């Protein structure tokens, strides 16, 4: 038996879902991970340095998938995780039992996304039922993906 550890199967290849960034370098409308959720920063303020401490950054952010509000306070010199957020546009080809069939510009298909709930889902379904061509904007971050918008294609 060797002294080296066997790392086979530990993790996956490719880019990490997040990367560290110094708290003072974060910006409004940027992204950050708070309580394990990918969020968009909607407010941030920095307090002055105290007698014994660092300047603190107060963040208010909204979960990019659920819209839930999160807050966090972090010393400005500390690192916070920033999610890698990908935005893609897809054309709707079918809706079947609450699942969307989508196609990207390279004719690659995606069939595992659920029709969103609420007004957005109703709008997508109505446009599909009326045979309107539409593009959906899909956000992907930290292993999750969701439709966040639709626009009608004009010919």
GROMACS .gro file of C-alpha atoms in nm:
model
  155
    1UNK     CA    1   0.000   0.000   0.000
    2UNK     CA    2   0.143   0.339  -0.096
    3UNK     CA    3   0.147   0.651   0.118
    4UNK     CA    4  -0.026   0.852  -0.152
    5UNK     CA    5  -0.400   0.906  -0.142
    6UNK     CA    6  -0.613   0.779  -0.429
    7UNK     CA    7  -0.804   1.075  -0.575
    8UNK     CA    8  -0.978   0.886  -0.851
    9UNK     CA    9  -1.341   0.987  -0.878
   10UNK     CA   10  -1.304   1.286  -0.647
   11UNK     CA   11  -1.497   1.572  -0.806
   12UNK     CA   12  -1.561   1.638  -1.170
   13UNK     CA   13  -1.354   1.792  -1.444
   14UNK     CA   14  -1.408   2.138  -1.585
   15UNK     CA   15  -1.451   2.478  -1.429
   16UNK     CA   16  -1.567   2.524  -1.074
   17UNK     CA   17  -1.923   2.649  -1.020
   18UNK     CA   18  -1.784   2.943  -0.820
   19UNK     CA   19  -1.468   3.148  -0.784
   20UNK     CA   20  -1.341   3.361  -0.493
   21UNK     CA   21  -1.343   3.740  -0.511
   22UNK     CA   22  -1.249   3.996  -0.249
   23UNK     CA   23  -1.557   4.145  -0.087
   24UNK     CA   24  -1.448   4.503  -0.163
   25UNK     CA   25  -1.431   4.414  -0.537
   26UNK     CA   26  -1.796   4.306  -0.555
   27UNK     CA   27  -2.032   4.547  -0.731
   28UNK     CA   28  -2.403   4.622  -0.745
   29UNK     CA   29  -2.575   4.410  -1.016
   30UNK     CA   30  -2.291   4.158  -0.986
   31UNK     CA   31  -2.333   3.807  -0.847
   32UNK     CA   32  -2.238   3.650  -0.513
   33UNK     CA   33  -2.310   3.330  -0.319
   34UNK     CA   34  -2.500   3.390   0.006
   35UNK     CA   35  -2.609   3.095   0.222
   36UNK     CA   36  -2.516   2.859  -0.062
   37UNK     CA   37  -2.744   3.030  -0.317
   38UNK     CA   38  -2.643   3.222  -0.632
   39UNK     CA   39  -2.764   3.581  -0.589
   40UNK     CA   40  -2.761   3.914  -0.772
   41UNK     CA   41  -2.644   4.208  -0.561
   42UNK     CA   42  -2.913   4.479  -0.541
   43UNK     CA   43  -2.763   4.693  -0.262
   44UNK     CA   44  -2.427   4.725  -0.097
   45UNK     CA   45  -2.274   4.965   0.152
   46UNK     CA   46  -1.938   4.982   0.325
   47UNK     CA   47  -1.890   5.084   0.687
   48UNK     CA   48  -1.580   5.269   0.804
   49UNK     CA   49  -1.302   5.078   0.970
   50UNK     CA   50  -1.342   5.051   1.343
   51UNK     CA   51  -1.078   5.102   1.610
   52UNK     CA   52  -0.981   4.733   1.599
   53UNK     CA   53  -1.120   4.603   1.275
   54UNK     CA   54  -1.172   4.606   0.904
   55UNK     CA   55  -1.421   4.796   0.694
   56UNK     CA   56  -1.732   4.582   0.659
   57UNK     CA   57  -1.940   4.540   0.345
   58UNK     CA   58  -2.317   4.497   0.389
   59UNK     CA   59  -2.472   4.310   0.095
   60UNK     CA   60  -2.839   4.277   0.002
   61UNK     CA   61  -2.897   4.030  -0.281
   62UNK     CA   62  -3.178   3.839  -0.451
   63UNK     CA   63  -3.159   3.468  -0.536
   64UNK     CA   64  -3.140   3.457  -0.917
   65UNK     CA   65  -3.373   3.156  -0.933
   66UNK     CA   66  -3.629   3.214  -0.656
   67UNK     CA   67  -3.613   3.591  -0.604
   68UNK     CA   68  -3.569   3.539  -0.228
   69UNK     CA   69  -3.386   3.822  -0.050
   70UNK     CA   70  -3.060   3.748   0.135
   71UNK     CA   71  -2.831   3.973   0.339
   72UNK     CA   72  -2.473   3.927   0.450
   73UNK     CA   73  -2.199   4.131   0.618
   74UNK     CA   74  -1.838   4.053   0.534
   75UNK     CA   75  -1.504   4.224   0.610
   76UNK     CA   76  -1.394   4.404   0.293
   77UNK     CA   77  -1.062   4.216   0.280
   78UNK     CA   78  -1.221   3.869   0.297
   79UNK     CA   79  -1.308   3.660  -0.007
   80UNK     CA   80  -1.662   3.560  -0.101
   81UNK     CA   81  -1.768   3.304  -0.358
   82UNK     CA   82  -1.902   3.437  -0.687
   83UNK     CA   83  -2.112   3.197  -0.898
   84UNK     CA   84  -2.032   3.141  -1.264
   85UNK     CA   85  -2.358   3.246  -1.427
   86UNK     CA   86  -2.430   3.151  -1.787
   87UNK     CA   87  -2.710   3.306  -1.993
   88UNK     CA   88  -2.835   3.130  -2.307
   89UNK     CA   89  -3.117   3.185  -2.553
   90UNK     CA   90  -3.322   2.895  -2.686
   91UNK     CA   91  -3.609   2.865  -2.930
   92UNK     CA   92  -3.917   2.675  -2.808
   93UNK     CA   93  -3.992   2.370  -3.025
   94UNK     CA   94  -4.249   2.193  -2.805
   95UNK     CA   95  -4.414   2.186  -2.463
   96UNK     CA   96  -4.506   1.839  -2.335
   97UNK     CA   97  -4.651   1.760  -1.990
   98UNK     CA   98  -4.499   2.073  -1.834
   99UNK     CA   99  -4.154   2.025  -1.988
  100UNK     CA  100  -4.002   2.247  -2.256
  101UNK     CA  101  -3.827   2.124  -2.568
  102UNK     CA  102  -3.572   2.388  -2.663
  103UNK     CA  103  -3.319   2.433  -2.942
  104UNK     CA  104  -3.013   2.660  -2.945
  105UNK     CA  105  -2.839   2.832  -3.239
  106UNK     CA  106  -2.632   2.518  -3.307
  107UNK     CA  107  -2.948   2.303  -3.335
  108UNK     CA  108  -2.863   2.131  -3.004
  109UNK     CA  109  -3.177   2.036  -2.813
  110UNK     CA  110  -3.260   2.052  -2.444
  111UNK     CA  111  -3.565   1.866  -2.309
  112UNK     CA  112  -3.519   1.867  -1.931
  113UNK     CA  113  -3.632   2.218  -1.836
  114UNK     CA  114  -3.968   2.261  -1.667
  115UNK     CA  115  -4.216   2.522  -1.782
  116UNK     CA  116  -4.180   2.802  -1.523
  117UNK     CA  117  -4.466   2.860  -1.280
  118UNK     CA  118  -4.663   3.182  -1.258
  119UNK     CA  119  -4.710   3.454  -1.519
  120UNK     CA  120  -4.396   3.368  -1.718
  121UNK     CA  121  -4.507   3.006  -1.764
  122UNK     CA  122  -4.856   3.118  -1.870
  123UNK     CA  123  -4.710   3.365  -2.120
  124UNK     CA  124  -4.482   3.096  -2.272
  125UNK     CA  125  -4.772   2.848  -2.296
  126UNK     CA  126  -5.006   3.109  -2.453
  127UNK     CA  127  -4.748   3.207  -2.716
  128UNK     CA  128  -4.683   2.839  -2.792
  129UNK     CA  129  -5.058   2.765  -2.823
  130UNK     CA  130  -5.091   3.062  -3.064
  131UNK     CA  131  -4.804   2.928  -3.279
  132UNK     CA  132  -4.588   3.233  -3.203
  133UNK     CA  133  -4.213   3.176  -3.241
  134UNK     CA  134  -4.036   3.270  -2.916
  135UNK     CA  135  -3.690   3.274  -2.766
  136UNK     CA  136  -3.644   3.188  -2.399
  137UNK     CA  137  -3.358   3.320  -2.188
  138UNK     CA  138  -3.217   3.051  -1.958
  139UNK     CA  139  -2.983   3.116  -1.664
  140UNK     CA  140  -2.746   2.844  -1.542
  141UNK     CA  141  -2.548   2.862  -1.219
  142UNK     CA  142  -2.422   2.615  -0.957
  143UNK     CA  143  -2.590   2.313  -1.116
  144UNK     CA  144  -2.931   2.481  -1.150
  145UNK     CA  145  -3.099   2.625  -1.453
  146UNK     CA  146  -3.423   2.812  -1.505
  147UNK     CA  147  -3.610   3.010  -1.768
  148UNK     CA  148  -3.611   3.379  -1.671
  149UNK     CA  149  -3.761   3.547  -1.976
  150UNK     CA  150  -3.929   3.518  -2.316
  151UNK     CA  151  -3.939   3.732  -2.625
  152UNK     CA  152  -4.144   3.686  -2.942
  153UNK     CA  153  -3.950   3.639  -3.263
  154UNK     CA  154  -4.061   3.858  -3.552
  155UNK     CA  155  -4.020   3.736  -3.904
   0.00000   0.00000   0.00000
